[in-house]
Amino acid sequence: MDGVLHQVFSGIASGGIYASIALALVMIFTATHHVNFAQGEMAMFSTYIALTLIQAGVPYWIAFFATVIFAMVVGVIVQKVLMEPLMNAPVLASVGVFIGLLFIFNSTAGWIFTYTLKPFPSPFGEGGPLFGGFFSRHELGSTAITLVVLLSVWAFFRFTRLGLAMRAAAYNPTSSRLSGVPVATMLALGWGLASGIGAIAGMMVAPIVFLDPNMMAGVLLYAFAGALLGGITNPLGAVVGGFIVGVIENLGGAYVVGTELKLSMALIIIVVVLTLKPAGLFGKVLSSRV
Amino acid sequence: MPRIAIILGCIALAVLPLLGASGYQLFQLTLVVTYAVAILGLNLVTGYNGQVSLGHGAFYAVGAYTTAILMDKFAVPYWATLPVAAVICAVFGFLIGLPALRLGGLYLALTTFALSVAVPQLLKYKLFDDYTGGVQGIVIDKPDAPFGLALNSDQWVYLFTLAVGIVCFVLIANLVKGRIGRAMIAIRDQPLAAEAMGIDIAMLKTYTFAVSAMITGIAGSLGAVAVQFVAPDAFGAPLSLTFFVGFVVGGGASIVGPIFGAIFVEFIPNIADQISKAAPGAVYGVLLIALMFVAPGGCASIVRKLAARMPWNRKTT
């Protein structure tokens, strides 16, 4: 029984990370109807920046916030320089750009920081497990950080004028523009925010999986599965979905299929969700008007 | 373009490389043809039918492994493995498409992406070790030219691949020109109107997916014969991404597009490697993005523009 509980708790911890990436994906998806394939690579690259800062002697939390700001700037730049000129191009062209970005970030990271696995420090210390051994310090800390991030993102969208403007720009660009919302700026901000969230997720996952340029491939897939499970149109759903996928992944990996087939679990989750409940747990059922 | 020009072009493609190309160049050309066929399959479902698939590497893998296992364990000749691979891939594509295609394009993209990531793990799975050879994969023999033809095996494999490739291209070109092709395009552009016209959208989408998987599976078979080796890690998400890049570069809903796409994915990485040994992927990515800016519709859109200016297509007003 203890074993099961332990798996559930570490599932919640990794689920939090999937939830963050899933949230970043859903944010960009609702705003632009694009799935950013480079999301994971951008997060990975930011994590390397954090590591470089920490190794240069910058205290962890200063490096943390500097990295988040760096990631947001990169996100805004990518949107302004690459995505905006392609606004009216075919969707496939933007997918091509996403894939190009994926290659660029991955290869540049490998070039600058090498492909060797690197340990990444956890801000929560290496101390012994808490709560009777169910939670490691890092798992507890990263789950807390994830929850703080998710709550502040929710509060930002719910209670601030800027958040409202961003939602409006995503929901109905034309009307928003007519009401004086600078839609292009809102889109760029959305990209920045998503990229910043991704960076936080990267810094939280790196102490667990070690840092290397291909670190995010699996995470991105689980995040996809989480976003789909929760409903890709619903940010809260994506978060809950991310947590559920984390728990399922850990339990399944430990008791059902073994670690070799862990990634295939994501495929199974996706297929099952699509077959049984296509809109996800919390998603809106989209109907098209005839 | 006049039909005679196409036939002459095919003959030139078959003969010229035999005269001048070295073994390695022939191998590269063989891979170009293989990729072109794989991207053709992807183009059918994504370009003509509008269903984004990021997992065609999985069908390529199934085709390649079918050929390798049949040749290695059952001593089936290479040419006889192609139809088997085609049938298996068509069934596999049908089964994958059945749940995913009833929904919007994004869901299919995610499902197929998950599929492409899961493939190497499934191929390595212990239960199938006896057949798949696990992590080591399977080595197969290179076929020699039959009937005592005076060709070395590189030349023969190239000719064989080219012949199968041309057959695939002709079949698909005819398919998309006909009634079914028009129905596919109708589903992509106006699903509601298509349904009102009596097209069974879900079924036709699933069949399209199956045919597309079949074509890409055939490419996988050809690839296995050309490379003489299959191993799980060659068939992961990067392969699916490669096909998708080739598709986007070539341009959607075009028969010649996949050829340009295949040339891009085969040769541009080498060029990128020459430009920067340190970060070839970055150069590749920059070239890809640059191309998307120059030609958002892919190479096929440039070809279409050029063709429209040719004397025989110019409208006399």
PDB file of C-alpha atoms in Angstrom, chain A residues 59-281:
ATOM      1  CA  PRO A  59      21.747  32.659  -6.280  1.00  0.00           C
ATOM      2  CA  TYR A  60      19.055  30.173  -7.316  1.00  0.00           C
ATOM      3  CA  TRP A  61      16.001  32.356  -7.021  1.00  0.00           C
ATOM      4  CA  ILE A  62      17.551  35.312  -8.837  1.00  0.00           C
ATOM      5  CA  ALA A  63      18.584  32.942 -11.625  1.00  0.00           C
ATOM      6  CA  PHE A  64      15.059  31.521 -11.565  1.00  0.00           C
ATOM      7  CA  PHE A  65      13.358  34.854 -12.142  1.00  0.00           C
ATOM      8  CA  ALA A  66      15.983  36.027 -14.615  1.00  0.00           C
ATOM      9  CA  THR A  67      15.350  32.853 -16.616  1.00  0.00           C
ATOM     10  CA  VAL A  68      11.590  33.326 -16.576  1.00  0.00           C
ATOM     11  CA  ILE A  69      12.000  36.888 -17.854  1.00  0.00           C
ATOM     12  CA  PHE A  70      14.474  35.685 -20.495  1.00  0.00           C
ATOM     13  CA  ALA A  71      12.014  33.005 -21.632  1.00  0.00           C
ATOM     14  CA  MET A  72       9.181  35.517 -21.855  1.00  0.00           C
ATOM     15  CA  VAL A  73      11.313  37.849 -23.973  1.00  0.00           C
ATOM     16  CA  VAL A  74      12.241  34.957 -26.259  1.00  0.00           C
ATOM     17  CA  GLY A  75       8.562  34.026 -26.562  1.00  0.00           C
ATOM     18  CA  VAL A  76       7.596  37.577 -27.500  1.00  0.00           C
ATOM     19  CA  ILE A  77      10.446  37.824 -29.999  1.00  0.00           C
ATOM     20  CA  VAL A  78       9.490  34.530 -31.639  1.00  0.00           C
ATOM     21  CA  GLN A  79       5.903  35.674 -31.987  1.00  0.00           C
ATOM     22  CA  LYS A  80       6.817  39.124 -33.308  1.00  0.00           C
ATOM     23  CA  VAL A  81       9.569  38.072 -35.686  1.00  0.00           C
ATOM     24  CA  LEU A  82       8.380  34.689 -36.939  1.00  0.00           C
ATOM     25  CA  MET A  83       4.688  34.163 -36.295  1.00  0.00           C
ATOM     26  CA  GLU A  84       3.220  37.591 -36.971  1.00  0.00           C
ATOM     27  CA  PRO A  85       4.427  37.881 -40.588  1.00  0.00           C
ATOM     28  CA  LEU A  86       2.873  34.467 -41.231  1.00  0.00           C
ATOM     29  CA  MET A  87      -0.534  35.388 -39.766  1.00  0.00           C
ATOM     30  CA  ASN A  88      -2.244  35.076 -43.140  1.00  0.00           C
ATOM     31  CA  ALA A  89      -0.089  32.289 -44.537  1.00  0.00           C
ATOM     32  CA  PRO A  90      -1.380  28.696 -44.727  1.00  0.00           C
ATOM     33  CA  VAL A  91      -1.454  26.902 -41.358  1.00  0.00           C
ATOM     34  CA  LEU A  92       1.102  24.411 -42.646  1.00  0.00           C
ATOM     35  CA  ALA A  93       3.645  27.203 -43.079  1.00  0.00           C
ATOM     36  CA  SER A  94       3.438  28.045 -39.383  1.00  0.00           C
ATOM     37  CA  VAL A  95       3.752  24.363 -38.520  1.00  0.00           C
ATOM     38  CA  GLY A  96       6.887  24.353 -40.656  1.00  0.00           C
ATOM     39  CA  VAL A  97       8.205  27.289 -38.653  1.00  0.00           C
ATOM     40  CA  PHE A  98       7.442  25.521 -35.359  1.00  0.00           C
ATOM     41  CA  ILE A  99       9.372  22.478 -36.506  1.00  0.00           C
ATOM     42  CA  GLY A 100      12.222  24.689 -37.688  1.00  0.00           C
ATOM     43  CA  LEU A 101      12.313  26.326 -34.257  1.00  0.00           C
ATOM     44  CA  LEU A 102      12.391  22.905 -32.628  1.00  0.00           C
ATOM     45  CA  PHE A 103      15.498  21.989 -34.629  1.00  0.00           C
ATOM     46  CA  ILE A 104      17.152  25.343 -33.946  1.00  0.00           C
ATOM     47  CA  PHE A 105      16.665  25.269 -30.163  1.00  0.00           C
ATOM     48  CA  ASN A 106      17.607  21.614 -29.882  1.00  0.00           C
ATOM     49  CA  SER A 107      20.715  21.889 -31.992  1.00  0.00           C
ATOM     50  CA  THR A 108      21.872  25.199 -30.522  1.00  0.00           C
ATOM     51  CA  ALA A 109      21.509  23.811 -27.006  1.00  0.00           C
ATOM     52  CA  GLY A 110      23.526  20.754 -27.990  1.00  0.00           C
ATOM     53  CA  TRP A 111      26.173  22.955 -29.572  1.00  0.00           C
ATOM     54  CA  ILE A 112      26.571  25.441 -26.717  1.00  0.00           C
ATOM     55  CA  PHE A 113      25.954  23.145 -23.754  1.00  0.00           C
ATOM     56  CA  THR A 114      26.909  19.708 -25.231  1.00  0.00           C
ATOM     57  CA  TYR A 115      24.688  16.647 -25.278  1.00  0.00           C
ATOM     58  CA  THR A 116      25.919  15.158 -22.019  1.00  0.00           C
ATOM     59  CA  LEU A 117      23.442  14.729 -19.170  1.00  0.00           C
ATOM     60  CA  LYS A 118      23.866  17.439 -16.567  1.00  0.00           C
ATOM     61  CA  PRO A 119      22.518  17.450 -13.024  1.00  0.00           C
ATOM     62  CA  PHE A 120      20.363  20.433 -12.202  1.00  0.00           C
ATOM     63  CA  PRO A 121      20.153  21.722  -8.637  1.00  0.00           C
ATOM     64  CA  SER A 122      16.872  21.683  -6.768  1.00  0.00           C
ATOM     65  CA  PRO A 123      16.107  24.785  -4.709  1.00  0.00           C
ATOM     66  CA  PHE A 124      14.480  22.650  -2.043  1.00  0.00           C
ATOM     67  CA  GLY A 125      17.588  20.871  -0.839  1.00  0.00           C
ATOM     68  CA  GLU A 126      18.522  17.230  -0.869  1.00  0.00           C
ATOM     69  CA  GLY A 127      17.183  16.500   2.604  1.00  0.00           C
ATOM     70  CA  GLY A 128      15.364  13.322   3.510  1.00  0.00           C
ATOM     71  CA  PRO A 129      11.847  12.479   2.422  1.00  0.00           C
ATOM     72  CA  LEU A 130       8.898  14.081   4.148  1.00  0.00           C
ATOM     73  CA  PHE A 131       5.515  12.802   5.283  1.00  0.00           C
ATOM     74  CA  GLY A 132       6.619   9.282   6.032  1.00  0.00           C
ATOM     75  CA  GLY A 133       8.602   8.966   2.817  1.00  0.00           C
ATOM     76  CA  PHE A 134       5.817   9.631   0.354  1.00  0.00           C
ATOM     77  CA  PHE A 135       7.195  12.891  -0.934  1.00  0.00           C
ATOM     78  CA  SER A 136      10.750  13.887  -1.654  1.00  0.00           C
ATOM     79  CA  ARG A 137      11.567  17.503  -0.853  1.00  0.00           C
ATOM     80  CA  HIS A 138      11.832  18.386  -4.494  1.00  0.00           C
ATOM     81  CA  GLU A 139       8.537  16.743  -5.376  1.00  0.00           C
ATOM     82  CA  LEU A 140       6.768  18.710  -2.670  1.00  0.00           C
ATOM     83  CA  GLY A 141       8.485  21.954  -3.606  1.00  0.00           C
ATOM     84  CA  SER A 142       7.914  21.627  -7.338  1.00  0.00           C
ATOM     85  CA  THR A 143       4.263  20.742  -6.836  1.00  0.00           C
ATOM     86  CA  ALA A 144       3.871  23.850  -4.681  1.00  0.00           C
ATOM     87  CA  ILE A 145       5.580  26.026  -7.286  1.00  0.00           C
ATOM     88  CA  THR A 146       3.400  24.573 -10.017  1.00  0.00           C
ATOM     89  CA  LEU A 147       0.253  25.270  -8.020  1.00  0.00           C
ATOM     90  CA  VAL A 148       1.385  28.842  -7.317  1.00  0.00           C
ATOM     91  CA  VAL A 149       2.060  29.379 -11.015  1.00  0.00           C
ATOM     92  CA  LEU A 150      -1.253  27.913 -12.075  1.00  0.00           C
ATOM     93  CA  LEU A 151      -3.169  29.941  -9.481  1.00  0.00           C
ATOM     94  CA  SER A 152      -1.464  33.181 -10.444  1.00  0.00           C
ATOM     95  CA  VAL A 153      -2.102  32.560 -14.126  1.00  0.00           C
ATOM     96  CA  TRP A 154      -5.733  31.904 -13.343  1.00  0.00           C
ATOM     97  CA  ALA A 155      -5.975  35.036 -11.178  1.00  0.00           C
ATOM     98  CA  PHE A 156      -4.231  37.057 -13.871  1.00  0.00           C
ATOM     99  CA  PHE A 157      -6.755  36.047 -16.501  1.00  0.00           C
ATOM    100  CA  ARG A 158      -9.710  36.319 -14.164  1.00  0.00           C
ATOM    101  CA  PHE A 159      -9.066  39.554 -12.284  1.00  0.00           C
ATOM    102  CA  THR A 160      -6.812  41.888 -14.270  1.00  0.00           C
ATOM    103  CA  ARG A 161      -7.712  44.161 -17.145  1.00  0.00           C
ATOM    104  CA  LEU A 162      -4.753  42.888 -19.133  1.00  0.00           C
ATOM    105  CA  GLY A 163      -5.880  39.297 -18.611  1.00  0.00           C
ATOM    106  CA  LEU A 164      -9.373  40.217 -19.742  1.00  0.00           C
ATOM    107  CA  ALA A 165      -7.979  41.939 -22.826  1.00  0.00           C
ATOM    108  CA  MET A 166      -5.907  38.863 -23.646  1.00  0.00           C
ATOM    109  CA  ARG A 167      -8.914  36.589 -23.312  1.00  0.00           C
ATOM    110  CA  ALA A 168     -10.947  38.927 -25.487  1.00  0.00           C
ATOM    111  CA  ALA A 169      -8.231  39.056 -28.149  1.00  0.00           C
ATOM    112  CA  ALA A 170      -8.147  35.270 -28.252  1.00  0.00           C
ATOM    113  CA  TYR A 171     -11.906  34.837 -28.196  1.00  0.00           C
ATOM    114  CA  ASN A 172     -12.877  37.360 -30.824  1.00  0.00           C
ATOM    115  CA  PRO A 173     -10.002  39.247 -32.441  1.00  0.00           C
ATOM    116  CA  THR A 174     -12.138  41.421 -34.685  1.00  0.00           C
ATOM    117  CA  SER A 175     -14.475  42.730 -31.984  1.00  0.00           C
ATOM    118  CA  SER A 176     -11.548  43.230 -29.627  1.00  0.00           C
ATOM    119  CA  ARG A 177      -9.706  45.290 -32.183  1.00  0.00           C
ATOM    120  CA  LEU A 178     -12.820  47.422 -32.666  1.00  0.00           C
ATOM    121  CA  SER A 179     -13.028  47.957 -28.894  1.00  0.00           C
ATOM    122  CA  GLY A 180      -9.451  49.177 -28.793  1.00  0.00           C
ATOM    123  CA  VAL A 181      -7.624  46.062 -27.632  1.00  0.00           C
ATOM    124  CA  PRO A 182      -4.212  45.840 -29.346  1.00  0.00           C
ATOM    125  CA  VAL A 183      -4.672  42.259 -30.531  1.00  0.00           C
ATOM    126  CA  ALA A 184      -1.149  41.806 -31.921  1.00  0.00           C
ATOM    127  CA  THR A 185       0.421  42.893 -28.637  1.00  0.00           C
ATOM    128  CA  MET A 186      -1.895  40.578 -26.712  1.00  0.00           C
ATOM    129  CA  LEU A 187      -0.862  37.636 -28.879  1.00  0.00           C
ATOM    130  CA  ALA A 188       2.797  38.432 -28.294  1.00  0.00           C
ATOM    131  CA  LEU A 189       2.166  38.684 -24.548  1.00  0.00           C
ATOM    132  CA  GLY A 190       0.376  35.329 -24.631  1.00  0.00           C
ATOM    133  CA  TRP A 191       3.419  33.772 -26.282  1.00  0.00           C
ATOM    134  CA  GLY A 192       5.679  35.353 -23.690  1.00  0.00           C
ATOM    135  CA  LEU A 193       3.546  34.089 -20.838  1.00  0.00           C
ATOM    136  CA  ALA A 194       3.391  30.575 -22.264  1.00  0.00           C
ATOM    137  CA  SER A 195       7.125  30.550 -22.785  1.00  0.00           C
ATOM    138  CA  GLY A 196       7.712  31.734 -19.198  1.00  0.00           C
ATOM    139  CA  ILE A 197       5.470  28.997 -17.798  1.00  0.00           C
ATOM    140  CA  GLY A 198       7.347  26.493 -19.914  1.00  0.00           C
ATOM    141  CA  ALA A 199      10.651  27.720 -18.474  1.00  0.00           C
ATOM    142  CA  ILE A 200       9.391  27.208 -14.912  1.00  0.00           C
ATOM    143  CA  ALA A 201       8.274  23.702 -15.815  1.00  0.00           C
ATOM    144  CA  GLY A 202      11.684  23.039 -17.329  1.00  0.00           C
ATOM    145  CA  MET A 203      13.498  24.132 -14.182  1.00  0.00           C
ATOM    146  CA  MET A 204      11.197  21.982 -12.058  1.00  0.00           C
ATOM    147  CA  VAL A 205      11.552  18.843 -14.167  1.00  0.00           C
ATOM    148  CA  ALA A 206      15.317  19.122 -14.736  1.00  0.00           C
ATOM    149  CA  PRO A 207      16.357  17.959 -11.223  1.00  0.00           C
ATOM    150  CA  ILE A 208      14.300  14.779 -11.750  1.00  0.00           C
ATOM    151  CA  VAL A 209      15.204  13.752 -15.302  1.00  0.00           C
ATOM    152  CA  PHE A 210      18.613  15.503 -15.588  1.00  0.00           C
ATOM    153  CA  LEU A 211      19.215  18.192 -18.142  1.00  0.00           C
ATOM    154  CA  ASP A 212      19.950  17.322 -21.755  1.00  0.00           C
ATOM    155  CA  PRO A 213      18.747  18.754 -25.061  1.00  0.00           C
ATOM    156  CA  ASN A 214      16.195  15.969 -25.496  1.00  0.00           C
ATOM    157  CA  MET A 215      14.824  16.217 -21.975  1.00  0.00           C
ATOM    158  CA  MET A 216      11.418  17.557 -22.946  1.00  0.00           C
ATOM    159  CA  ALA A 217      10.373  15.062 -25.634  1.00  0.00           C
ATOM    160  CA  GLY A 218       8.565  12.740 -23.241  1.00  0.00           C
ATOM    161  CA  VAL A 219       7.259  15.590 -21.108  1.00  0.00           C
ATOM    162  CA  LEU A 220       5.717  17.266 -24.127  1.00  0.00           C
ATOM    163  CA  LEU A 221       3.903  14.082 -25.057  1.00  0.00           C
ATOM    164  CA  TYR A 222       2.422  13.628 -21.580  1.00  0.00           C
ATOM    165  CA  ALA A 223       1.476  17.303 -21.615  1.00  0.00           C
ATOM    166  CA  PHE A 224      -0.362  16.721 -24.898  1.00  0.00           C
ATOM    167  CA  ALA A 225      -2.148  13.760 -23.361  1.00  0.00           C
ATOM    168  CA  GLY A 226      -2.998  15.837 -20.287  1.00  0.00           C
ATOM    169  CA  ALA A 227      -4.308  18.734 -22.339  1.00  0.00           C
ATOM    170  CA  LEU A 228      -6.430  16.335 -24.336  1.00  0.00           C
ATOM    171  CA  LEU A 229      -7.720  14.491 -21.275  1.00  0.00           C
ATOM    172  CA  GLY A 230      -8.784  17.722 -19.607  1.00  0.00           C
ATOM    173  CA  GLY A 231     -10.153  19.218 -22.778  1.00  0.00           C
ATOM    174  CA  ILE A 232      -7.890  21.258 -24.996  1.00  0.00           C
ATOM    175  CA  THR A 233     -10.220  24.246 -24.950  1.00  0.00           C
ATOM    176  CA  ASN A 234     -10.155  24.562 -21.176  1.00  0.00           C
ATOM    177  CA  PRO A 235      -7.065  25.745 -19.235  1.00  0.00           C
ATOM    178  CA  LEU A 236      -8.327  24.379 -15.894  1.00  0.00           C
ATOM    179  CA  GLY A 237      -9.110  21.076 -17.577  1.00  0.00           C
ATOM    180  CA  ALA A 238      -5.608  20.953 -19.031  1.00  0.00           C
ATOM    181  CA  VAL A 239      -4.157  21.374 -15.546  1.00  0.00           C
ATOM    182  CA  VAL A 240      -6.310  18.659 -13.994  1.00  0.00           C
ATOM    183  CA  GLY A 241      -5.600  16.459 -17.007  1.00  0.00           C
ATOM    184  CA  GLY A 242      -1.872  16.965 -16.530  1.00  0.00           C
ATOM    185  CA  PHE A 243      -2.065  15.835 -12.911  1.00  0.00           C
ATOM    186  CA  ILE A 244      -4.174  12.784 -13.791  1.00  0.00           C
ATOM    187  CA  VAL A 245      -1.789  11.782 -16.573  1.00  0.00           C
ATOM    188  CA  GLY A 246       1.136  12.062 -14.137  1.00  0.00           C
ATOM    189  CA  VAL A 247      -0.520   9.689 -11.683  1.00  0.00           C
ATOM    190  CA  ILE A 248      -1.631   7.234 -14.381  1.00  0.00           C
ATOM    191  CA  GLU A 249       1.838   7.277 -15.922  1.00  0.00           C
ATOM    192  CA  ASN A 250       3.547   6.510 -12.624  1.00  0.00           C
ATOM    193  CA  LEU A 251       1.101   3.823 -11.502  1.00  0.00           C
ATOM    194  CA  GLY A 252       1.042   2.230 -14.945  1.00  0.00           C
ATOM    195  CA  GLY A 253       4.814   2.347 -15.230  1.00  0.00           C
ATOM    196  CA  ALA A 254       5.253   0.756 -11.810  1.00  0.00           C
ATOM    197  CA  TYR A 255       2.552  -1.920 -11.878  1.00  0.00           C
ATOM    198  CA  VAL A 256       1.141  -2.530 -15.333  1.00  0.00           C
ATOM    199  CA  VAL A 257       3.459  -2.126 -18.288  1.00  0.00           C
ATOM    200  CA  GLY A 258       6.916  -1.445 -16.809  1.00  0.00           C
ATOM    201  CA  THR A 259       9.152   1.502 -17.547  1.00  0.00           C
ATOM    202  CA  GLU A 260      10.009   0.355 -21.082  1.00  0.00           C
ATOM    203  CA  LEU A 261       6.533   1.064 -22.353  1.00  0.00           C
ATOM    204  CA  LYS A 262       5.851   4.174 -20.296  1.00  0.00           C
ATOM    205  CA  LEU A 263       5.689   6.467 -23.308  1.00  0.00           C
ATOM    206  CA  SER A 264       3.189   4.182 -24.992  1.00  0.00           C
ATOM    207  CA  MET A 265       0.863   4.853 -22.061  1.00  0.00           C
ATOM    208  CA  ALA A 266       0.453   8.403 -23.375  1.00  0.00           C
ATOM    209  CA  LEU A 267      -0.680   6.977 -26.705  1.00  0.00           C
ATOM    210  CA  ILE A 268      -3.159   4.693 -24.951  1.00  0.00           C
ATOM    211  CA  ILE A 269      -4.523   7.567 -22.855  1.00  0.00           C
ATOM    212  CA  ILE A 270      -4.969   9.706 -25.947  1.00  0.00           C
ATOM    213  CA  VAL A 271      -6.725   6.971 -27.923  1.00  0.00           C
ATOM    214  CA  VAL A 272      -8.996   6.041 -25.002  1.00  0.00           C
ATOM    215  CA  VAL A 273      -9.956   9.676 -24.361  1.00  0.00           C
ATOM    216  CA  LEU A 274     -10.649  10.276 -28.037  1.00  0.00           C
ATOM    217  CA  THR A 275     -12.799   7.195 -28.287  1.00  0.00           C
ATOM    218  CA  LEU A 276     -14.799   7.565 -25.075  1.00  0.00           C
ATOM    219  CA  LYS A 277     -14.931  11.291 -24.392  1.00  0.00           C
ATOM    220  CA  PRO A 278     -13.552  13.264 -27.339  1.00  0.00           C
ATOM    221  CA  ALA A 279     -14.064  16.713 -25.795  1.00  0.00           C
ATOM    222  CA  GLY A 280     -12.059  15.755 -22.728  1.00  0.00           C
ATOM    223  CA  LEU A 281     -13.281  15.803 -19.132  1.00  0.00           C
TER     224      LEU A 281
END
